[in-house]
PDB file of C-alpha atoms in Angstrom:
ATOM      1  CA  MET A   1       8.923  14.836  -7.301  1.00 48.00           C
ATOM      2  CA  VAL A   2       5.601  13.313  -6.249  1.00 46.00           C
ATOM      3  CA  VAL A   3       4.467  13.356  -9.891  1.00 49.00           C
ATOM      4  CA  GLY A   4       7.590  11.407 -10.814  1.00 53.00           C
ATOM      5  CA  VAL A   5       6.967   8.838  -8.074  1.00 50.00           C
ATOM      6  CA  ALA A   6       3.349   8.375  -9.187  1.00 51.00           C
ATOM      7  CA  GLY A   7       4.414   7.911 -12.808  1.00 55.00           C
ATOM      8  CA  LEU A   8       7.179   5.511 -11.850  1.00 56.00           C
ATOM      9  CA  LEU A   9       4.797   3.305  -9.882  1.00 56.00           C
ATOM     10  CA  PHE A  10       1.823   3.354 -12.277  1.00 60.00           C
ATOM     11  CA  MET A  11       3.302   1.251 -15.092  1.00 65.00           C
ATOM     12  CA  PRO A  12       4.751  -1.473 -12.815  1.00 63.00           C
ATOM     13  CA  VAL A  13       1.347  -1.746 -11.126  1.00 61.00           C
ATOM     14  CA  VAL A  14      -0.480  -2.252 -14.416  1.00 65.00           C
ATOM     15  CA  LEU A  15       2.164  -4.625 -15.785  1.00 69.00           C
ATOM     16  CA  GLY A  16       2.251  -6.629 -12.554  1.00 63.00           C
ATOM     17  CA  ILE A  17      -1.533  -7.011 -12.523  1.00 63.00           C
ATOM     18  CA  LEU A  18      -1.574  -8.254 -16.122  1.00 68.00           C
ATOM     19  CA  VAL A  19       1.270 -10.742 -15.658  1.00 66.00           C
ATOM     20  CA  ALA A  20      -0.084 -12.112 -12.366  1.00 63.00           C
ATOM     21  CA  GLY A  21      -3.567 -12.375 -13.852  1.00 61.00           C
ATOM     22  CA  ALA A  22      -2.299 -14.330 -16.860  1.00 65.00           C
ATOM     23  CA  ILE A  23      -0.396 -16.802 -14.654  1.00 62.00           C
ATOM     24  CA  ARG A  24      -3.375 -17.366 -12.379  1.00 61.00           C
ATOM     25  CA  LEU A  25      -5.714 -17.772 -15.345  1.00 61.00           C
ATOM     26  CA  VAL A  26      -3.510 -20.581 -16.674  1.00 60.00           C
ATOM     27  CA  ASP A  27      -3.530 -22.245 -13.244  1.00 60.00           C
ATOM     28  CA  THR A  28      -7.319 -21.952 -13.087  1.00 59.00           C
ATOM     29  CA  LEU A  29      -7.810 -23.562 -16.485  1.00 56.00           C
ATOM     30  CA  GLN A  30      -5.529 -26.462 -15.508  1.00 57.00           C
ATOM     31  CA  SER A  31      -7.206 -27.131 -12.134  1.00 58.00           C
ATOM     32  CA  GLN A  32     -10.144 -29.444 -11.445  1.00 55.00           C
ATOM     33  CA  GLY A  33     -13.120 -29.855  -9.136  1.00 58.00           C
ATOM     34  CA  ALA A  34     -13.444 -27.663  -6.057  1.00 63.00           C
ATOM     35  CA  ALA A  35      -9.942 -26.330  -6.636  1.00 67.00           C
ATOM     36  CA  ARG A  36     -10.984 -24.921  -9.999  1.00 66.00           C
ATOM     37  CA  ALA A  37     -14.036 -23.184  -8.550  1.00 70.00           C
ATOM     38  CA  ALA A  38     -11.951 -21.711  -5.730  1.00 71.00           C
ATOM     39  CA  GLN A  39      -9.249 -20.534  -8.130  1.00 72.00           C
ATOM     40  CA  ALA A  40     -11.809 -18.905 -10.411  1.00 75.00           C
ATOM     41  CA  ARG A  41     -13.454 -17.106  -7.485  1.00 77.00           C
ATOM     42  CA  SER A  42     -10.086 -15.959  -6.128  1.00 75.00           C
ATOM     43  CA  LEU A  43      -8.988 -14.750  -9.568  1.00 75.00           C
ATOM     44  CA  ALA A  44     -12.225 -12.783  -9.991  1.00 82.00           C
ATOM     45  CA  ALA A  45     -11.716 -11.181  -6.559  1.00 81.00           C
ATOM     46  CA  SER A  46      -8.147 -10.173  -7.455  1.00 81.00           C
ATOM     47  CA  ALA A  47      -9.274  -8.719 -10.776  1.00 82.00           C
ATOM     48  CA  ALA A  48     -12.028  -6.718  -9.088  1.00 86.00           C
ATOM     49  CA  THR A  49      -9.554  -5.446  -6.500  1.00 88.00           C
ATOM     50  CA  GLY A  50      -7.081  -4.266  -9.127  1.00 84.00           C
ATOM     51  CA  VAL A  51      -9.730  -2.639 -11.330  1.00 86.00           C
ATOM     52  CA  ALA A  52     -11.349  -0.863  -8.374  1.00 90.00           C
ATOM     53  CA  GLY A  53      -8.005   0.467  -7.145  1.00 87.00           C
ATOM     54  CA  LEU A  54      -6.977   1.792 -10.560  1.00 84.00           C
ATOM     55  CA  ALA A  55     -10.429   3.274 -11.207  1.00 88.00           C
ATOM     56  CA  ALA A  56     -10.396   5.049  -7.843  1.00 88.00           C
ATOM     57  CA  THR A  57      -6.912   6.391  -8.566  1.00 84.00           C
ATOM     58  CA  LEU A  58      -7.940   7.866 -11.901  1.00 83.00           C
ATOM     59  CA  ALA A  59     -11.216   9.194 -10.484  1.00 85.00           C
ATOM     60  CA  TRP A  60      -9.438  10.957  -7.609  1.00 84.00           C
ATOM     61  CA  LEU A  61      -7.077  12.681 -10.037  1.00 78.00           C
ATOM     62  CA  GLY A  62      -9.939  13.818 -12.247  1.00 77.00           C
ATOM     63  CA  LEU A  63     -12.732  14.617  -9.803  1.00 73.00           C
ATOM     64  CA  ALA A  64     -11.056  16.144  -6.742  1.00 60.00           C
ATOM     65  CA  SER A  65     -10.716  19.514  -8.479  1.00 64.00           C
ATOM     66  CA  SER A  66     -11.189  21.445  -5.240  1.00 65.00           C
ATOM     67  CA  LEU A  67      -7.722  20.315  -4.127  1.00 70.00           C
ATOM     68  CA  THR A  68      -4.455  21.434  -5.670  1.00 76.00           C
ATOM     69  CA  LEU A  69      -2.699  18.921  -7.908  1.00 77.00           C
ATOM     70  CA  ASP A  70       0.192  18.339  -5.513  1.00 80.00           C
ATOM     71  CA  LEU A  71      -2.227  17.629  -2.642  1.00 83.00           C
ATOM     72  CA  ARG A  72      -4.226  15.233  -4.800  1.00 84.00           C
ATOM     73  CA  LEU A  73      -1.033  13.407  -5.726  1.00 85.00           C
ATOM     74  CA  ALA A  74       0.116  13.259  -2.098  1.00 88.00           C
ATOM     75  CA  THR A  75      -3.143  11.579  -1.020  1.00 90.00           C
ATOM     76  CA  LEU A  76      -3.531   9.499  -4.180  1.00 90.00           C
ATOM     77  CA  PRO A  77      -1.668   6.294  -3.186  1.00 91.00           C
ATOM     78  CA  ALA A  78      -3.368   5.906   0.198  1.00 93.00           C
ATOM     79  CA  LEU A  79      -6.897   6.599  -1.064  1.00 92.00           C
ATOM     80  CA  GLY A  80      -6.558   4.502  -4.226  1.00 91.00           C
ATOM     81  CA  CYS A  81      -5.189   1.561  -2.258  1.00 94.00           C
ATOM     82  CA  SER A  82      -7.894   1.997   0.391  1.00 95.00           C
ATOM     83  CA  VAL A  83     -10.508   1.331  -2.277  1.00 95.00           C
ATOM     84  CA  ALA A  84      -8.569  -1.755  -3.400  1.00 93.00           C
ATOM     85  CA  VAL A  85      -8.378  -3.051   0.194  1.00 94.00           C
ATOM     86  CA  LEU A  86     -12.104  -2.470   0.788  1.00 94.00           C
ATOM     87  CA  THR A  87     -12.920  -4.209  -2.492  1.00 94.00           C
ATOM     88  CA  ALA A  88     -10.899  -7.199  -1.308  1.00 91.00           C
ATOM     89  CA  ALA A  89     -12.927  -7.196   1.917  1.00 91.00           C
ATOM     90  CA  VAL A  90     -16.218  -7.124   0.003  1.00 91.00           C
ATOM     91  CA  ALA A  91     -14.989 -10.003  -2.194  1.00 89.00           C
ATOM     92  CA  GLU A  92     -14.719 -12.162   0.938  1.00 86.00           C
ATOM     93  CA  LEU A  93     -18.509 -11.929   1.282  1.00 85.00           C
ATOM     94  CA  THR A  94     -18.983 -13.759  -2.034  1.00 83.00           C
ATOM     95  CA  TRP A  95     -17.524 -17.086  -0.869  1.00 75.00           C
ATOM     96  CA  PRO A  96     -19.995 -19.951  -0.219  1.00 67.00           C
ATOM     97  CA  ARG A  97     -21.376 -20.101   3.297  1.00 65.00           C
ATOM     98  CA  PRO A  98     -22.655 -23.114   5.277  1.00 56.00           C
ATOM     99  CA  THR A  99     -26.325 -23.926   4.676  1.00 53.00           C
ATOM    100  CA  GLY A 100     -28.828 -26.374   6.118  1.00 47.00           C
ATOM    101  CA  VAL A 101     -29.867 -27.430   9.594  1.00 50.00           C
ATOM    102  CA  VAL A 102     -26.742 -29.522  10.274  1.00 47.00           C
ATOM    103  CA  ARG A 103     -23.379 -28.071   9.310  1.00 49.00           C
ATOM    104  CA  THR A 104     -19.897 -29.507   9.357  1.00 50.00           C
ATOM    105  CA  ALA A 105     -16.710 -27.889  10.568  1.00 49.00           C
ATOM    106  CA  SER A 106     -13.057 -28.760  11.013  1.00 50.00           C
ATOM    107  CA  LEU A 107     -11.356 -28.880  14.392  1.00 47.00           C
ATOM    108  CA  GLY A 108      -8.429 -26.843  13.021  1.00 50.00           C
ATOM    109  CA  GLY A 109      -8.123 -23.062  13.125  1.00 49.00           C
ATOM    110  CA  ARG A 110      -8.887 -20.956  10.108  1.00 52.00           C
ATOM    111  CA  ARG A 111      -6.741 -17.844  10.624  1.00 55.00           C
ATOM    112  CA  ALA A 112      -5.116 -16.672   7.437  1.00 57.00           C
ATOM    113  CA  THR A 113      -1.371 -16.754   6.950  1.00 60.00           C
ATOM    114  CA  SER A 114       0.604 -14.309   4.839  1.00 62.00           C
ATOM    115  CA  PRO A 115       4.277 -13.525   4.165  1.00 67.00           C
ATOM    116  CA  ALA A 116       5.631 -12.482   7.563  1.00 70.00           C
ATOM    117  CA  TRP A 117       7.263  -9.323   6.257  1.00 82.00           C
ATOM    118  CA  LEU A 118       4.207  -8.025   4.377  1.00 88.00           C
ATOM    119  CA  PRO A 119       2.403  -6.743   7.513  1.00 90.00           C
ATOM    120  CA  ARG A 120       5.717  -5.214   8.601  1.00 92.00           C
ATOM    121  CA  LEU A 121       5.899  -3.283   5.338  1.00 94.00           C
ATOM    122  CA  VAL A 122       2.481  -1.816   6.060  1.00 94.00           C
ATOM    123  CA  GLY A 123       3.730  -0.731   9.490  1.00 94.00           C
ATOM    124  CA  VAL A 124       6.948   0.733   8.058  1.00 95.00           C
ATOM    125  CA  GLY A 125       4.960   2.776   5.555  1.00 95.00           C
ATOM    126  CA  LEU A 126       2.575   4.132   8.183  1.00 96.00           C
ATOM    127  CA  VAL A 127       5.376   5.062  10.605  1.00 96.00           C
ATOM    128  CA  ALA A 128       7.460   6.675   7.851  1.00 96.00           C
ATOM    129  CA  THR A 129       4.460   8.698   6.687  1.00 96.00           C
ATOM    130  CA  VAL A 130       3.717  10.001  10.182  1.00 95.00           C
ATOM    131  CA  ALA A 131       7.398  10.838  10.713  1.00 95.00           C
ATOM    132  CA  ALA A 132       7.568  12.787   7.439  1.00 95.00           C
ATOM    133  CA  LEU A 133       4.419  14.765   8.280  1.00 94.00           C
ATOM    134  CA  VAL A 134       5.652  15.615  11.787  1.00 94.00           C
ATOM    135  CA  ILE A 135       9.124  16.680  10.633  1.00 93.00           C
ATOM    136  CA  GLY A 136       7.691  18.573   7.682  1.00 92.00           C
ATOM    137  CA  SER A 137       5.189  20.454   9.843  1.00 92.00           C
ATOM    138  CA  LEU A 138       7.926  21.462  12.300  1.00 92.00           C
ATOM    139  CA  THR A 139      10.372  22.666   9.648  1.00 90.00           C
ATOM    140  CA  ALA A 140       8.064  24.211   7.031  1.00 89.00           C
ATOM    141  CA  ALA A 141       7.691  27.932   6.413  1.00 88.00           C
ATOM    142  CA  PRO A 142       4.688  29.713   8.004  1.00 88.00           C
ATOM    143  CA  ASP A 143       2.532  28.993   4.937  1.00 86.00           C
ATOM    144  CA  GLY A 144       2.795  25.258   5.720  1.00 86.00           C
ATOM    145  CA  ARG A 145       3.660  24.233   2.154  1.00 87.00           C
ATOM    146  CA  SER A 146       7.177  25.572   1.501  1.00 88.00           C
ATOM    147  CA  PHE A 147      10.679  25.481   2.968  1.00 88.00           C
ATOM    148  CA  ALA A 148      12.817  28.590   3.541  1.00 85.00           C
ATOM    149  CA  ARG A 149      16.421  29.309   4.574  1.00 81.00           C
ATOM    150  CA  ARG A 150      17.897  32.664   5.495  1.00 80.00           C
ATOM    151  CA  THR A 151      21.304  34.197   5.937  1.00 73.00           C
ATOM    152  CA  THR A 152      22.033  37.737   7.028  1.00 68.00           C
ATOM    153  CA  GLU A 153      21.493  39.043   3.502  1.00 74.00           C
ATOM    154  CA  VAL A 154      19.640  36.425   1.458  1.00 77.00           C
ATOM    155  CA  THR A 155      16.451  34.385   1.811  1.00 79.00           C
ATOM    156  CA  ALA A 156      15.657  31.375  -0.387  1.00 81.00           C
ATOM    157  CA  ALA A 157      12.414  29.410  -0.426  1.00 83.00           C
ATOM    158  CA  GLY A 158      10.967  26.501  -2.373  1.00 83.00           C
ATOM    159  CA  SER A 159       7.871  24.330  -2.596  1.00 83.00           C
ATOM    160  CA  PRO A 160       6.125  21.929  -2.440  1.00 89.00           C
ATOM    161  CA  TYR A 161       7.073  20.833   1.046  1.00 90.00           C
ATOM    162  CA  PRO A 162       5.046  18.463   3.293  1.00 90.00           C
ATOM    163  CA  GLY A 163       4.199  20.954   6.024  1.00 88.00           C
ATOM    164  CA  SER A 164       1.002  21.550   7.949  1.00 89.00           C
ATOM    165  CA  SER A 165      -0.977  22.290   4.782  1.00 87.00           C
ATOM    166  CA  TYR A 166      -0.484  18.669   3.762  1.00 88.00           C
ATOM    167  CA  ALA A 167      -0.558  17.018   7.173  1.00 90.00           C
ATOM    168  CA  VAL A 168      -4.338  16.968   7.668  1.00 90.00           C
ATOM    169  CA  ALA A 169      -5.293  15.677   4.203  1.00 90.00           C
ATOM    170  CA  VAL A 170      -2.498  13.101   3.980  1.00 93.00           C
ATOM    171  CA  GLY A 171      -3.052  12.064   7.599  1.00 93.00           C
ATOM    172  CA  ILE A 172      -6.752  11.421   6.924  1.00 94.00           C
ATOM    173  CA  ALA A 173      -5.938   9.437   3.768  1.00 94.00           C
ATOM    174  CA  VAL A 174      -3.439   7.239   5.620  1.00 95.00           C
ATOM    175  CA  ALA A 175      -5.852   6.770   8.541  1.00 96.00           C
ATOM    176  CA  VAL A 176      -8.515   5.600   6.082  1.00 96.00           C
ATOM    177  CA  LEU A 177      -6.029   3.118   4.624  1.00 96.00           C
ATOM    178  CA  ALA A 178      -5.095   1.791   8.074  1.00 96.00           C
ATOM    179  CA  LEU A 179      -8.760   1.381   9.075  1.00 96.00           C
ATOM    180  CA  ALA A 180      -9.641  -0.313   5.777  1.00 95.00           C
ATOM    181  CA  THR A 181      -6.732  -2.737   6.238  1.00 95.00           C
ATOM    182  CA  TRP A 182      -7.819  -3.645   9.765  1.00 94.00           C
ATOM    183  CA  LEU A 183     -11.429  -4.243   8.671  1.00 94.00           C
ATOM    184  CA  ALA A 184     -10.404  -6.319   5.648  1.00 92.00           C
ATOM    185  CA  TRP A 185      -7.966  -8.396   7.731  1.00 90.00           C
ATOM    186  CA  ALA A 186     -10.743  -9.175  10.206  1.00 90.00           C
ATOM    187  CA  ARG A 187     -13.084 -10.054   7.335  1.00 89.00           C
ATOM    188  CA  VAL A 188     -10.610 -12.593   5.931  1.00 88.00           C
ATOM    189  CA  ASP A 189     -10.211 -14.269   9.339  1.00 84.00           C
ATOM    190  CA  ALA A 190     -13.983 -14.329   9.938  1.00 82.00           C
ATOM    191  CA  ARG A 191     -14.958 -15.884   6.597  1.00 82.00           C
ATOM    192  CA  PRO A 192     -16.414 -19.397   7.046  1.00 76.00           C
ATOM    193  CA  ALA A 193     -14.136 -22.240   6.021  1.00 76.00           C
ATOM    194  CA  LEU A 194     -14.754 -24.148   2.806  1.00 72.00           C
ATOM    195  CA  GLY A 195     -15.625 -27.218   4.867  1.00 67.00           C
ATOM    196  CA  PRO A 196     -14.119 -30.573   5.878  1.00 64.00           C
ATOM    197  CA  GLY A 197     -12.130 -32.235   3.153  1.00 66.00           C
ATOM    198  CA  HIS A 198     -10.905 -28.895   1.801  1.00 69.00           C
ATOM    199  CA  GLU A 199      -8.526 -27.814   4.575  1.00 72.00           C
ATOM    200  CA  ALA A 200      -5.468 -27.405   2.354  1.00 75.00           C
ATOM    201  CA  LEU A 201      -7.494 -25.560  -0.274  1.00 74.00           C
ATOM    202  CA  ASP A 202      -9.086 -23.306   2.340  1.00 75.00           C
ATOM    203  CA  GLU A 203      -5.702 -22.433   3.865  1.00 79.00           C
ATOM    204  CA  ALA A 204      -4.269 -21.532   0.453  1.00 78.00           C
ATOM    205  CA  VAL A 205      -7.334 -19.499  -0.530  1.00 81.00           C
ATOM    206  CA  ARG A 206      -7.345 -17.645   2.787  1.00 84.00           C
ATOM    207  CA  GLY A 207      -3.625 -16.906   2.412  1.00 83.00           C
ATOM    208  CA  ALA A 208      -4.266 -15.517  -1.076  1.00 83.00           C
ATOM    209  CA  SER A 209      -7.018 -13.332   0.376  1.00 87.00           C
ATOM    210  CA  MET A 210      -4.648 -11.970   3.012  1.00 90.00           C
ATOM    211  CA  VAL A 211      -2.061 -11.077   0.369  1.00 89.00           C
ATOM    212  CA  ARG A 212      -4.856  -9.435  -1.630  1.00 88.00           C
ATOM    213  CA  VAL A 213      -5.518  -7.193   1.384  1.00 91.00           C
ATOM    214  CA  LEU A 214      -1.979  -6.504   2.587  1.00 92.00           C
ATOM    215  CA  ARG A 215      -0.284  -5.949  -0.763  1.00 91.00           C
ATOM    216  CA  PRO A 216      -2.218  -2.780  -1.690  1.00 92.00           C
ATOM    217  CA  ALA A 217      -2.072  -1.662   1.937  1.00 94.00           C
ATOM    218  CA  ALA A 218       1.731  -1.896   1.878  1.00 94.00           C
ATOM    219  CA  VAL A 219       1.981  -0.234  -1.533  1.00 92.00           C
ATOM    220  CA  GLY A 220      -0.299   2.613  -0.437  1.00 93.00           C
ATOM    221  CA  SER A 221       1.481   3.363   2.830  1.00 95.00           C
ATOM    222  CA  LEU A 222       5.024   2.968   1.448  1.00 95.00           C
ATOM    223  CA  SER A 223       4.459   5.006  -1.711  1.00 93.00           C
ATOM    224  CA  THR A 224       2.813   7.787   0.310  1.00 94.00           C
ATOM    225  CA  ALA A 225       5.822   7.917   2.622  1.00 95.00           C
ATOM    226  CA  ALA A 226       8.264   7.718  -0.308  1.00 94.00           C
ATOM    227  CA  GLY A 227       6.605  10.679  -2.031  1.00 92.00           C
ATOM    228  CA  LEU A 228       6.733  12.796   1.127  1.00 94.00           C
ATOM    229  CA  TRP A 229      10.395  12.075   1.903  1.00 95.00           C
ATOM    230  CA  LEU A 230      11.533  12.515  -1.704  1.00 94.00           C
ATOM    231  CA  THR A 231       9.658  15.810  -1.961  1.00 92.00           C
ATOM    232  CA  MET A 232      11.152  16.995   1.313  1.00 93.00           C
ATOM    233  CA  GLY A 233      14.700  16.113   0.272  1.00 92.00           C
ATOM    234  CA  ALA A 234      14.381  17.639  -3.193  1.00 91.00           C
ATOM    235  CA  THR A 235      12.999  20.938  -1.884  1.00 92.00           C
ATOM    236  CA  VAL A 236      15.605  21.263   0.874  1.00 90.00           C
ATOM    237  CA  ASN A 237      18.431  20.643  -1.596  1.00 89.00           C
ATOM    238  CA  SER A 238      16.989  23.051  -4.152  1.00 87.00           C
ATOM    239  CA  VAL A 239      16.607  25.836  -1.577  1.00 86.00           C
ATOM    240  CA  THR A 240      20.136  25.237  -0.277  1.00 86.00           C
ATOM    241  CA  GLN A 241      21.630  25.409  -3.743  1.00 84.00           C
ATOM    242  CA  ASN A 242      19.780  28.662  -4.507  1.00 82.00           C
ATOM    243  CA  LEU A 243      20.950  30.148  -1.234  1.00 78.00           C
ATOM    244  CA  ARG A 244      24.562  29.182  -1.920  1.00 78.00           C
ATOM    245  CA  MET A 245      24.444  30.644  -5.430  1.00 78.00           C
ATOM    246  CA  ASN A 246      23.314  34.021  -4.086  1.00 73.00           C
ATOM    247  CA  ASP A 247      25.370  34.181  -0.898  1.00 66.00           C
ATOM    248  CA  ALA A 248      29.001  33.112  -0.963  1.00 57.00           C
ATOM    249  CA  GLY A 249      29.098  33.189   2.833  1.00 63.00           C
ATOM    250  CA  SER A 250      26.480  30.457   3.280  1.00 66.00           C
ATOM    251  CA  PRO A 251      27.600  27.064   4.676  1.00 68.00           C
ATOM    252  CA  GLN A 252      29.511  24.888   2.239  1.00 67.00           C
ATOM    253  CA  PRO A 253      29.287  21.089   1.875  1.00 68.00           C
ATOM    254  CA  PRO A 254      29.950  18.780   3.603  1.00 69.00           C
ATOM    255  CA  PHE A 255      29.547  21.093   6.600  1.00 67.00           C
ATOM    256  CA  ASP A 256      26.061  22.302   5.672  1.00 76.00           C
ATOM    257  CA  TRP A 257      23.984  20.154   8.052  1.00 79.00           C
ATOM    258  CA  VAL A 258      20.698  21.318   6.543  1.00 81.00           C
ATOM    259  CA  GLN A 259      21.662  20.032   3.119  1.00 83.00           C
ATOM    260  CA  ASP A 260      22.982  16.852   4.722  1.00 86.00           C
ATOM    261  CA  LEU A 261      19.517  16.320   6.198  1.00 89.00           C
ATOM    262  CA  GLY A 262      18.054  16.921   2.745  1.00 88.00           C
ATOM    263  CA  PHE A 263      20.291  14.206   1.319  1.00 90.00           C
ATOM    264  CA  ALA A 264      19.231  11.902   4.162  1.00 93.00           C
ATOM    265  CA  ALA A 265      15.550  12.552   3.379  1.00 94.00           C
ATOM    266  CA  THR A 266      16.152  11.696  -0.270  1.00 94.00           C
ATOM    267  CA  ALA A 267      17.912   8.463   0.715  1.00 96.00           C
ATOM    268  CA  ILE A 268      14.995   7.500   2.968  1.00 96.00           C
ATOM    269  CA  GLY A 269      12.562   8.210   0.141  1.00 94.00           C
ATOM    270  CA  LEU A 270      14.517   6.039  -2.297  1.00 95.00           C
ATOM    271  CA  ALA A 271      14.661   3.191   0.235  1.00 96.00           C
ATOM    272  CA  LEU A 272      10.896   3.420   0.721  1.00 95.00           C
ATOM    273  CA  LEU A 273      10.409   3.431  -3.034  1.00 92.00           C
ATOM    274  CA  LEU A 274      12.406   0.204  -3.323  1.00 92.00           C
ATOM    275  CA  LEU A 275      10.290  -1.340  -0.573  1.00 93.00           C
ATOM    276  CA  THR A 276       7.175  -0.279  -2.504  1.00 91.00           C
ATOM    277  CA  LEU A 277       8.393  -2.088  -5.590  1.00 85.00           C
ATOM    278  CA  GLY A 278       9.175  -5.108  -3.395  1.00 86.00           C
ATOM    279  CA  ALA A 279       5.620  -5.078  -2.018  1.00 87.00           C
ATOM    280  CA  LEU A 280       4.274  -4.992  -5.569  1.00 80.00           C
ATOM    281  CA  GLY A 281       6.177  -8.181  -6.324  1.00 75.00           C
ATOM    282  CA  VAL A 282       4.688 -10.216  -3.475  1.00 72.00           C
ATOM    283  CA  GLY A 283       2.918 -13.219  -4.968  1.00 68.00           C
ATOM    284  CA  SER A 284      -0.115 -15.029  -3.644  1.00 66.00           C
ATOM    285  CA  PRO A 285       0.151 -18.652  -2.465  1.00 64.00           C
ATOM    286  CA  ARG A 286      -0.289 -21.144  -5.279  1.00 66.00           C
ATOM    287  CA  LEU A 287      -3.700 -22.782  -4.950  1.00 61.00           C
ATOM    288  CA  PRO A 288      -4.000 -26.584  -5.290  1.00 57.00           C
ATOM    289  CA  ARG A 289      -5.036 -27.805  -8.716  1.00 55.00           C
ATOM    290  CA  GLN A 290      -6.777 -30.921  -7.425  1.00 55.00           C
ATOM    291  CA  GLU A 291      -9.581 -31.313  -4.904  1.00 54.00           C
ATOM    292  CA  ALA A 292      -8.212 -32.735  -1.646  1.00 46.00           C
ATOM    293  CA  ALA A 293      -9.467 -35.964  -0.160  1.00 42.00           C
ATOM    294  CA  PRO A 294     -11.777 -35.703   2.882  1.00 42.00           C
ATOM    295  CA  ALA A 295      -9.849 -35.043   6.101  1.00 40.00           C
ATOM    296  CA  PRO A 296     -10.129 -37.666   8.876  1.00 39.00           C
ATOM    297  CA  ASP A 297     -10.415 -35.031  11.646  1.00 41.00           C
ATOM    298  CA  ALA A 298     -13.581 -33.466  10.266  1.00 38.00           C
ATOM    299  CA  VAL A 299     -16.477 -33.484  12.691  1.00 36.00           C
ATOM    300  CA  LYS A 300     -20.121 -32.567  12.573  1.00 41.00           C
ATOM    301  CA  ALA A 301     -21.489 -29.776  14.714  1.00 38.00           C
ATOM    302  CA  ASP A 302     -25.006 -28.495  15.214  1.00 37.00           C
ATOM    303  CA  ALA A 303     -25.586 -25.057  13.722  1.00 37.00           C
TER     304      ALA A 303
END
């Protein structure tokens, strides 16, 4: 199931990156002055973020041979997106910084703004991942990677199942993603402004930077949670069906509450998968194509 989720998400990611890159390249070529330089720098940062995330994803699949394939796939979204988020943070260091003895600054704030629901998606993914790991660890078989059901005469078991064998590795991967997101968010807020006369451009650029950080963070957390819940639901339903085929006295639907919980887990996984695709479609703010006129509220401040 996790393999299917990874395959389903890979092509939309690549296609989305190419389409978004083409649109932003056209905007860059049609812009002028400081706006063109800012658009080009932002486009380069987005390209580096996407390439780094995809490269890390492929490298983790190929190099982490000490881990089983299902464990590598379970940790893949969070770790790959962590690299993308950290790359976005490093890209913030490449923006021009104030120089000289006397520097200018605007009286306005410079905190970045982003789509209000994008940070919520990151939170939903993290909470859903933790919930899946806790429930899986409590309900897994003693080996920590399978699910078993018993009747008086028959025992049925199936794997993979997100029990304790997965909890540590996936938990670490998600914790790395959460920490990387917090550091990158702080880096975007702390970056020096572009300077007086460029307030609108700076706000748009900073908003694009925030989306560059939060989009992979949301995709990583949501797709990790979706894979766990879908795997849990599929294994529970498979074990229940096998048990019913070999024991006519086992509970029958719709009164089999264990299978009902399996269906619920599958529904949660599908909902999280839809949210992942929604996070992939979040666009960055359109950057101005013309350099703004100097702002009247700009003041000079000693360095």
